Amino acid sequence: MDLIQELNKERLEAEVTPVKVGDTVSAGDTLFVLEAADSEELKTAQQELSDMELAYQKSLIEAGNTSATENRDVQKLRDAYNEALATLRLYSNSDPTQITAALEQAKVDLTYLQRVSADAEAALTDINAELTQAQQDATTIQTELTSLETELSSMKTQLETLYSAQKDSARAIQEADKKLKEAEAVKNRDWIIHGEKYQQLQSWSTVGGQIDYTLMAAMAEDTSLLLEKNPDLTEDELKAYSEAYKTITTDDQTIAELQLALDNLVEDAKDPVSDATLEQRIAELERNIERTDSDVSRKESQLEAAQVQVEKVQDRISRQEDEVTAAKRAAEDQQTLVDQYTAASTAAEAVKTAQTALEDKVFEASLGDSASLDLQNS
């Protein structure tokens, strides 16, 4: 079965759908469809007609040959008829009626094939639109994925910085705390040695129930003021009181400075933006990283699915392009066939005109001849 027959069959099947086994049948339903085919009687009759037309053409030519020896006009018309007949045979051996029917059917088939080609083109356009949308979707997802990956990378960098800062901060705090404890230990040892005299200085410097540290410092600096409190103090005792004050005061100042340094380190360990501790900031970043990493994985899955969709649409386009090519070729081939039938139909008309002219002239030249009567009967 050639392409035209297949298309006609598909068209017929699309127009008429037979019932299936198990369906309820109503009046007017199509039970089955018979394939269109010529009967044997029709084929035989067509062959007989072709044989008789050929025999008639031969008889007309022979009659023309006989008359041409006596009639110049018959000779010209015979030559014109032979030429037209030869031209027709270049296209077809069928009779003009068959050529006309074939041309009309070819035109119908051409219209159908052109519609099939146009439908294939339209379907290709639709699939190309799907491809554009699928590619846009994939591009959008890729952009979102890139943004998430950039954000994730930035957060990881921040986290590494915080880890390093936390490590440095912890080391510095630990070192400052160690120095503070060492200073406190020194003060405790110095207190054992100088505590009693230091407390005595505090007692002598108390005015109205409050320690006057300015007076206390002055007595430690100027021991003559201590003699006013206790004239019996020896020179060594005066030096011991002064040394006790200076030692304990120096220890307190050292401890205060170390405590301030430790407090500053602890304060510096806080995030300057959120005022949270490094530990809190690190914990927050770790949660954000985990969430963003999950978003990246999900977006990667979406991108993979989008890329698969693009490939599927591209495959459909490839198949549809093949269908478009085949439909165009079928329409072009059918157009060629229509052109051939059109040329054959034109040639058949020319044969018909030449035949009529030759017949008239032969019958006129052979009027009363029995051969002419036989030719007319044919």
Tab-separated table of C-alpha atoms in Angstrom:
chain	number	residue	atom	x	y	z
A	1	MET	CA	0.000	0.000	0.000
A	2	ASP	CA	1.515	3.322	-1.095
A	3	LEU	CA	1.502	6.533	0.958
A	4	ILE	CA	-1.639	7.982	-0.667
A	5	GLN	CA	-3.590	4.796	-0.007
A	6	GLU	CA	-2.391	4.737	3.597
A	7	LEU	CA	-3.435	8.354	4.104
A	8	ASN	CA	-6.826	7.711	2.497
A	9	LYS	CA	-7.299	4.697	4.722
A	10	GLU	CA	-6.411	6.704	7.826
A	11	ARG	CA	-8.785	9.467	6.709
A	12	LEU	CA	-11.589	6.968	6.194
A	13	GLU	CA	-10.956	5.321	9.540
A	14	ALA	CA	-10.955	8.753	11.221
A	15	GLU	CA	-14.308	9.622	9.634
A	16	VAL	CA	-16.035	6.285	10.365
A	17	THR	CA	-15.421	4.348	13.584
A	18	PRO	CA	-16.860	0.804	13.627
A	19	VAL	CA	-18.381	-0.654	16.765
A	20	LYS	CA	-16.247	-2.938	18.971
A	21	VAL	CA	-17.023	-6.349	20.424
A	22	GLY	CA	-19.307	-5.922	23.421
A	23	ASP	CA	-20.672	-2.514	22.304
A	24	THR	CA	-24.423	-1.935	22.198
A	25	VAL	CA	-25.499	-1.659	18.554
A	26	SER	CA	-28.155	0.831	17.482
A	27	ALA	CA	-29.758	1.478	14.140
A	28	GLY	CA	-27.393	3.362	11.851
A	29	ASP	CA	-24.179	2.245	13.619
A	30	THR	CA	-21.263	1.199	11.407
A	31	LEU	CA	-20.550	-2.476	11.942
A	32	PHE	CA	-17.473	-2.716	9.684
A	33	VAL	CA	-15.800	-0.889	6.782
A	34	LEU	CA	-14.855	-2.530	3.514
A	35	GLU	CA	-11.667	-1.371	1.800
A	36	ALA	CA	-12.364	0.530	-1.411
A	37	ALA	CA	-11.485	-1.631	-4.436
A	38	ASP	CA	-12.620	-2.027	-8.024
A	39	SER	CA	-14.687	-5.107	-8.859
A	40	GLU	CA	-13.423	-7.607	-11.388
A	41	GLU	CA	-16.309	-6.719	-13.732
A	42	LEU	CA	-15.292	-3.034	-13.641
A	43	LYS	CA	-11.652	-3.876	-14.264
A	44	THR	CA	-12.628	-6.069	-17.237
A	45	ALA	CA	-14.909	-3.361	-18.657
A	46	GLN	CA	-12.187	-0.725	-18.278
A	47	GLN	CA	-9.703	-2.956	-20.092
A	48	GLU	CA	-12.203	-3.623	-22.895
A	49	LEU	CA	-12.830	0.128	-23.201
A	50	SER	CA	-9.102	0.833	-23.418
A	51	ASP	CA	-8.674	-1.894	-26.056
A	52	MET	CA	-11.542	-0.523	-28.127
A	53	GLU	CA	-10.267	3.059	-27.862
A	54	LEU	CA	-6.837	1.886	-29.016
A	55	ALA	CA	-8.377	0.003	-31.898
A	56	TYR	CA	-10.438	3.058	-32.801
A	57	GLN	CA	-7.367	5.296	-32.708
A	58	LYS	CA	-5.558	2.896	-35.029
A	59	SER	CA	-8.560	2.770	-37.401
A	60	LEU	CA	-8.805	6.557	-37.405
A	61	ILE	CA	-5.105	6.860	-38.194
A	62	GLU	CA	-5.385	4.274	-40.979
A	63	ALA	CA	-8.395	6.088	-42.364
A	64	GLY	CA	-6.469	9.303	-42.132
A	65	ASN	CA	-3.553	7.709	-43.964
A	66	THR	CA	-5.860	6.524	-46.764
A	67	SER	CA	-7.593	9.881	-47.081
A	68	ALA	CA	-4.355	11.806	-46.776
A	69	THR	CA	-3.147	10.601	-50.137
A	70	GLU	CA	-6.085	12.473	-51.708
A	71	ASN	CA	-6.749	15.273	-49.234
A	72	ARG	CA	-4.063	17.685	-47.999
A	73	ASP	CA	-6.314	18.910	-45.170
A	74	VAL	CA	-6.745	15.357	-43.861
A	75	GLN	CA	-2.972	14.932	-43.926
A	76	LYS	CA	-2.456	18.036	-41.782
A	77	LEU	CA	-5.178	17.031	-39.349
A	78	ARG	CA	-3.779	13.492	-39.179
A	79	ASP	CA	-0.308	14.806	-38.391
A	80	ALA	CA	-1.745	17.117	-35.732
A	81	TYR	CA	-3.697	14.206	-34.261
A	82	ASN	CA	-0.608	11.947	-34.253
A	83	GLU	CA	1.427	14.667	-32.580
A	84	ALA	CA	-1.240	15.278	-29.896
A	85	LEU	CA	-1.598	11.546	-29.320
A	86	ALA	CA	2.184	11.134	-28.979
A	87	THR	CA	2.260	13.986	-26.458
A	88	LEU	CA	-0.529	12.340	-24.440
A	89	ARG	CA	1.339	9.028	-24.402
A	90	LEU	CA	4.265	10.774	-22.766
A	91	TYR	CA	2.069	11.245	-19.716
A	92	SER	CA	-0.415	8.389	-19.742
A	93	ASN	CA	-1.839	5.493	-21.672
A	94	SER	CA	-5.243	5.994	-20.044
A	95	ASP	CA	-8.216	7.441	-21.849
A	96	PRO	CA	-9.171	11.118	-21.226
A	97	THR	CA	-12.070	10.212	-18.946
A	98	GLN	CA	-9.799	8.190	-16.685
A	99	ILE	CA	-7.233	10.987	-16.715
A	100	THR	CA	-9.874	13.536	-15.670
A	101	ALA	CA	-11.053	11.299	-12.821
A	102	ALA	CA	-7.484	10.645	-11.745
A	103	LEU	CA	-6.743	14.399	-11.803
A	104	GLU	CA	-9.743	15.192	-9.619
A	105	GLN	CA	-8.801	12.456	-7.148
A	106	ALA	CA	-5.192	13.644	-7.182
A	107	LYS	CA	-6.364	17.168	-6.331
A	108	VAL	CA	-8.455	15.825	-3.449
A	109	ASP	CA	-5.470	13.842	-2.182
A	110	LEU	CA	-3.234	16.904	-2.579
A	111	THR	CA	-5.593	19.003	-0.474
A	112	TYR	CA	-5.598	16.314	2.183
A	113	LEU	CA	-1.792	15.946	2.152
A	114	GLN	CA	-1.352	19.727	2.281
A	115	ARG	CA	-3.602	19.803	5.331
A	116	VAL	CA	-1.575	16.979	6.901
A	117	SER	CA	1.622	18.945	6.180
A	118	ALA	CA	0.152	22.135	7.672
A	119	ASP	CA	-0.996	20.236	10.762
A	120	ALA	CA	2.488	18.752	11.158
A	121	GLU	CA	4.013	22.236	10.860
A	122	ALA	CA	1.568	23.599	13.451
A	123	ALA	CA	2.359	20.725	15.806
A	124	LEU	CA	6.081	21.431	15.362
A	125	THR	CA	5.485	25.098	16.216
A	126	ASP	CA	3.622	24.079	19.375
A	127	ILE	CA	6.405	21.708	20.432
A	128	ASN	CA	9.009	24.400	19.770
A	129	ALA	CA	7.023	26.682	22.084
A	130	GLU	CA	7.095	23.901	24.691
A	131	LEU	CA	10.862	23.658	24.239
A	132	THR	CA	11.272	27.411	24.754
A	133	GLN	CA	9.230	27.245	27.948
A	134	ALA	CA	11.103	24.157	29.182
A	135	GLN	CA	14.440	25.852	28.519
A	136	GLN	CA	13.272	29.002	30.313
A	137	ASP	CA	12.187	26.886	33.296
A	138	ALA	CA	15.575	25.152	33.366
A	139	THR	CA	17.376	28.506	33.118
A	140	THR	CA	15.313	29.939	35.981
A	141	ILE	CA	16.067	26.940	38.168
A	142	GLN	CA	19.771	27.139	37.248
A	143	THR	CA	19.826	30.828	38.251
A	144	GLU	CA	18.144	30.028	41.564
A	145	LEU	CA	20.575	27.161	42.148
A	146	THR	CA	23.586	29.381	41.411
A	147	SER	CA	22.262	31.986	43.861
A	148	LEU	CA	21.800	29.348	46.554
A	149	GLU	CA	25.277	27.939	45.942
A	150	THR	CA	26.784	31.431	46.189
A	151	GLU	CA	24.890	32.068	49.416
A	152	LEU	CA	25.976	28.712	50.804
A	153	SER	CA	29.624	29.370	49.923
A	154	SER	CA	29.466	32.793	51.587
A	155	MET	CA	27.991	31.347	54.762
A	156	LYS	CA	30.640	28.642	54.900
A	157	THR	CA	33.336	31.290	54.576
A	158	GLN	CA	31.734	33.269	57.387
A	159	LEU	CA	31.554	30.136	59.493
A	160	GLU	CA	35.253	29.395	58.966
A	161	THR	CA	36.042	32.985	59.986
A	162	LEU	CA	33.929	32.621	63.115
A	163	TYR	CA	35.528	29.290	63.912
A	164	SER	CA	38.958	30.928	63.665
A	165	ALA	CA	37.818	33.932	65.707
A	166	GLN	CA	36.279	31.656	68.287
A	167	LYS	CA	39.486	29.700	68.545
A	168	ASP	CA	41.627	32.844	68.873
A	169	SER	CA	39.167	34.418	71.286
A	170	ALA	CA	39.021	31.322	73.449
A	171	ARG	CA	42.811	31.155	73.550
A	172	ALA	CA	43.086	34.856	74.494
A	173	ILE	CA	40.362	34.606	77.144
A	174	GLN	CA	41.969	31.503	78.576
A	175	GLU	CA	45.358	33.274	78.734
A	176	ALA	CA	43.844	36.414	80.335
A	177	ASP	CA	41.937	34.346	82.861
A	178	LYS	CA	45.115	32.477	83.702
A	179	LYS	CA	46.990	35.754	84.316
A	180	LEU	CA	44.124	37.048	86.461
A	181	LYS	CA	44.166	33.921	88.602
A	182	GLU	CA	47.936	34.163	88.944
A	183	ALA	CA	47.618	37.816	90.043
A	184	GLU	CA	44.961	36.871	92.570
A	185	ALA	CA	47.249	34.139	93.891
A	186	VAL	CA	50.057	36.674	94.245
A	187	LYS	CA	47.744	39.008	96.136
A	188	ASN	CA	46.704	36.151	98.420
A	189	ARG	CA	50.364	35.437	99.206
A	190	ASP	CA	51.100	39.143	99.696
A	191	TRP	CA	48.052	39.469	101.922
A	192	ILE	CA	49.410	36.796	104.219
A	193	ILE	CA	52.615	38.791	104.533
A	194	HIS	CA	51.281	42.344	104.537
A	195	GLY	CA	47.596	41.987	105.284
A	196	GLU	CA	47.756	42.829	108.978
A	197	LYS	CA	49.681	46.079	108.448
A	198	TYR	CA	47.485	47.020	105.471
A	199	GLN	CA	44.387	46.584	107.633
A	200	GLN	CA	46.005	48.698	110.347
A	201	LEU	CA	46.563	51.450	107.792
A	202	GLN	CA	42.919	51.189	106.809
A	203	SER	CA	41.949	51.529	110.475
A	204	TRP	CA	44.087	54.633	110.939
A	205	SER	CA	42.619	56.103	107.723
A	206	THR	CA	38.979	55.585	108.716
A	207	VAL	CA	37.110	58.823	109.224
A	208	GLY	CA	33.426	58.815	110.202
A	209	GLY	CA	33.194	55.104	109.538
A	210	GLN	CA	34.608	55.436	105.957
A	211	ILE	CA	38.156	54.623	104.824
A	212	ASP	CA	39.887	57.685	103.439
A	213	TYR	CA	42.109	56.110	100.795
A	214	THR	CA	43.718	59.461	100.040
A	215	LEU	CA	44.830	59.751	103.652
A	216	MET	CA	45.892	56.112	103.593
A	217	ALA	CA	48.074	56.738	100.534
A	218	ALA	CA	49.529	59.838	102.147
A	219	MET	CA	50.484	57.956	105.318
A	220	ALA	CA	52.125	55.220	103.235
A	221	GLU	CA	54.038	57.850	101.331
A	222	ASP	CA	54.881	60.123	104.296
A	223	THR	CA	55.680	57.931	107.309
A	224	SER	CA	55.753	60.996	109.566
A	225	LEU	CA	51.973	60.909	109.422
A	226	LEU	CA	52.115	57.394	110.843
A	227	LEU	CA	54.159	58.645	113.795
A	228	GLU	CA	51.302	60.959	114.578
A	229	LYS	CA	49.071	57.882	114.898
A	230	ASN	CA	51.671	55.877	116.831
A	231	PRO	CA	54.833	57.627	118.047
A	232	ASP	CA	56.337	54.342	119.198
A	233	LEU	CA	56.802	52.945	115.662
A	234	THR	CA	60.349	52.166	114.667
A	235	GLU	CA	61.913	53.016	111.334
A	236	ASP	CA	61.653	49.397	110.149
A	237	GLU	CA	57.994	49.264	111.149
A	238	LEU	CA	57.290	52.485	109.258
A	239	LYS	CA	58.912	50.967	106.150
A	240	ALA	CA	56.895	47.764	106.610
A	241	TYR	CA	53.625	49.733	106.681
A	242	SER	CA	54.637	51.641	103.564
A	243	GLU	CA	55.673	48.442	101.768
A	244	ALA	CA	52.424	46.693	102.756
A	245	TYR	CA	50.374	49.509	101.256
A	246	LYS	CA	52.364	49.627	98.057
A	247	THR	CA	52.360	45.836	97.616
A	248	ILE	CA	48.632	45.325	98.204
A	249	THR	CA	47.728	48.403	96.159
A	250	THR	CA	49.907	47.212	93.268
A	251	ASP	CA	48.282	43.758	93.466
A	252	ASP	CA	44.789	45.322	93.358
A	253	GLN	CA	45.711	47.514	90.406
A	254	THR	CA	47.186	44.559	88.522
A	255	ILE	CA	44.071	42.463	89.199
A	256	ALA	CA	41.810	45.329	88.085
A	257	GLU	CA	43.727	45.753	84.829
A	258	LEU	CA	43.698	42.006	84.129
A	259	GLN	CA	39.975	41.826	84.925
A	260	LEU	CA	39.284	44.719	82.531
A	261	ALA	CA	41.334	43.012	79.800
A	262	LEU	CA	39.395	39.776	80.365
A	263	ASP	CA	36.055	41.609	80.259
A	264	ASN	CA	37.061	43.300	77.004
A	265	LEU	CA	38.002	39.956	75.430
A	266	VAL	CA	34.662	38.492	76.443
A	267	GLU	CA	32.883	41.525	74.996
A	268	ASP	CA	34.905	41.292	71.791
A	269	ALA	CA	33.806	37.661	71.467
A	270	LYS	CA	30.287	38.916	70.715
A	271	ASP	CA	29.074	39.463	67.124
A	272	PRO	CA	29.146	43.235	66.500
A	273	VAL	CA	25.891	43.142	64.497
A	274	SER	CA	23.625	40.865	66.498
A	275	ASP	CA	25.337	41.339	69.879
A	276	ALA	CA	25.251	37.544	70.186
A	277	THR	CA	28.165	35.481	71.361
A	278	LEU	CA	30.383	33.741	68.838
A	279	GLU	CA	28.873	30.451	69.931
A	280	GLN	CA	25.371	31.730	69.221
A	281	ARG	CA	26.398	33.195	65.887
A	282	ILE	CA	28.137	29.963	64.894
A	283	ALA	CA	25.101	27.905	65.871
A	284	GLU	CA	22.853	30.182	63.802
A	285	LEU	CA	25.145	29.955	60.784
A	286	GLU	CA	25.331	26.178	61.060
A	287	ARG	CA	21.527	25.990	61.026
A	288	ASN	CA	21.339	28.310	58.010
A	289	ILE	CA	23.988	26.295	56.183
A	290	GLU	CA	22.120	23.059	56.805
A	291	ARG	CA	18.864	24.592	55.562
A	292	THR	CA	20.491	26.152	52.493
A	293	ASP	CA	22.335	22.926	51.693
A	294	SER	CA	18.989	21.148	51.709
A	295	ASP	CA	17.580	23.834	49.394
A	296	VAL	CA	20.539	23.319	47.037
A	297	SER	CA	19.914	19.558	46.906
A	298	ARG	CA	16.234	20.091	46.191
A	299	LYS	CA	17.000	22.680	43.506
A	300	GLU	CA	19.545	20.317	41.902
A	301	SER	CA	16.827	17.669	41.669
A	302	GLN	CA	14.479	20.220	40.085
A	303	LEU	CA	17.176	21.232	37.599
A	304	GLU	CA	17.837	17.605	36.666
A	305	ALA	CA	14.111	17.047	36.080
A	306	ALA	CA	13.909	20.250	34.015
A	307	GLN	CA	16.875	19.176	31.879
A	308	VAL	CA	15.281	15.766	31.329
A	309	GLN	CA	12.096	17.545	30.229
A	310	VAL	CA	14.093	19.667	27.779
A	311	GLU	CA	15.671	16.508	26.327
A	312	LYS	CA	12.257	14.856	25.997
A	313	VAL	CA	10.831	17.856	24.151
A	314	GLN	CA	13.920	17.955	21.921
A	315	ASP	CA	13.346	14.276	21.077
A	316	ARG	CA	9.715	15.063	20.233
A	317	ILE	CA	10.874	17.925	18.028
A	318	SER	CA	13.270	15.602	16.222
A	319	ARG	CA	10.493	13.086	15.572
A	320	GLN	CA	8.068	15.842	14.576
A	321	GLU	CA	10.621	17.323	12.189
A	322	ASP	CA	10.821	13.911	10.521
A	323	GLU	CA	7.026	13.882	10.251
A	324	VAL	CA	7.042	17.399	8.799
A	325	THR	CA	9.686	16.380	6.268
A	326	ALA	CA	7.724	13.272	5.311
A	327	ALA	CA	4.451	15.223	5.070
A	328	LYS	CA	6.061	17.926	2.942
A	329	ARG	CA	7.648	15.337	0.672
A	330	ALA	CA	4.314	13.534	0.295
A	331	ALA	CA	2.570	16.833	-0.541
A	332	GLU	CA	5.327	17.775	-2.989
A	333	ASP	CA	5.159	14.340	-4.629
A	334	GLN	CA	1.401	14.658	-4.853
A	335	GLN	CA	1.753	18.130	-6.343
A	336	THR	CA	4.076	16.631	-8.956
A	337	LEU	CA	1.442	13.995	-9.656
A	338	VAL	CA	-1.257	16.671	-9.966
A	339	ASP	CA	0.978	18.611	-12.341
A	340	GLN	CA	1.503	15.480	-14.410
A	341	TYR	CA	-2.229	14.725	-14.508
A	342	THR	CA	-2.923	18.362	-15.369
A	343	ALA	CA	-0.470	18.167	-18.264
A	344	ALA	CA	-1.972	14.839	-19.284
A	345	SER	CA	-5.473	16.328	-19.097
A	346	THR	CA	-4.378	19.246	-21.278
A	347	ALA	CA	-2.826	16.786	-23.721
A	348	ALA	CA	-6.014	14.701	-23.667
A	349	GLU	CA	-8.084	17.780	-24.526
A	350	ALA	CA	-5.697	18.482	-27.378
A	351	VAL	CA	-6.125	14.877	-28.572
A	352	LYS	CA	-9.879	15.217	-28.310
A	353	THR	CA	-9.885	18.427	-30.335
A	354	ALA	CA	-7.510	16.986	-32.968
A	355	GLN	CA	-9.514	13.767	-33.057
A	356	THR	CA	-12.780	15.604	-33.638
A	357	ALA	CA	-11.263	17.692	-36.402
A	358	LEU	CA	-9.727	14.627	-38.074
A	359	GLU	CA	-12.960	12.642	-37.741
A	360	ASP	CA	-14.972	15.388	-39.384
A	361	LYS	CA	-12.531	15.726	-42.226
A	362	VAL	CA	-12.200	11.939	-42.766
A	363	PHE	CA	-15.974	11.427	-42.724
A	364	GLU	CA	-16.342	14.342	-45.117
A	365	ALA	CA	-13.672	12.970	-47.464
A	366	SER	CA	-14.998	9.386	-47.318
A	367	LEU	CA	-18.689	10.160	-47.416
A	368	GLY	CA	-20.592	7.018	-48.499
A	369	ASP	CA	-17.550	4.798	-48.095
A	370	SER	CA	-18.204	1.579	-46.148
A	371	ALA	CA	-14.936	2.054	-44.229
A	372	SER	CA	-16.223	5.434	-43.123
A	373	LEU	CA	-19.395	3.855	-41.858
A	374	ASP	CA	-17.410	1.219	-39.949
A	375	LEU	CA	-15.278	3.972	-38.427
A	376	GLN	CA	-18.358	5.903	-37.377
A	377	ASN	CA	-19.770	2.742	-35.834
A	378	SER	CA	-16.531	2.232	-33.891
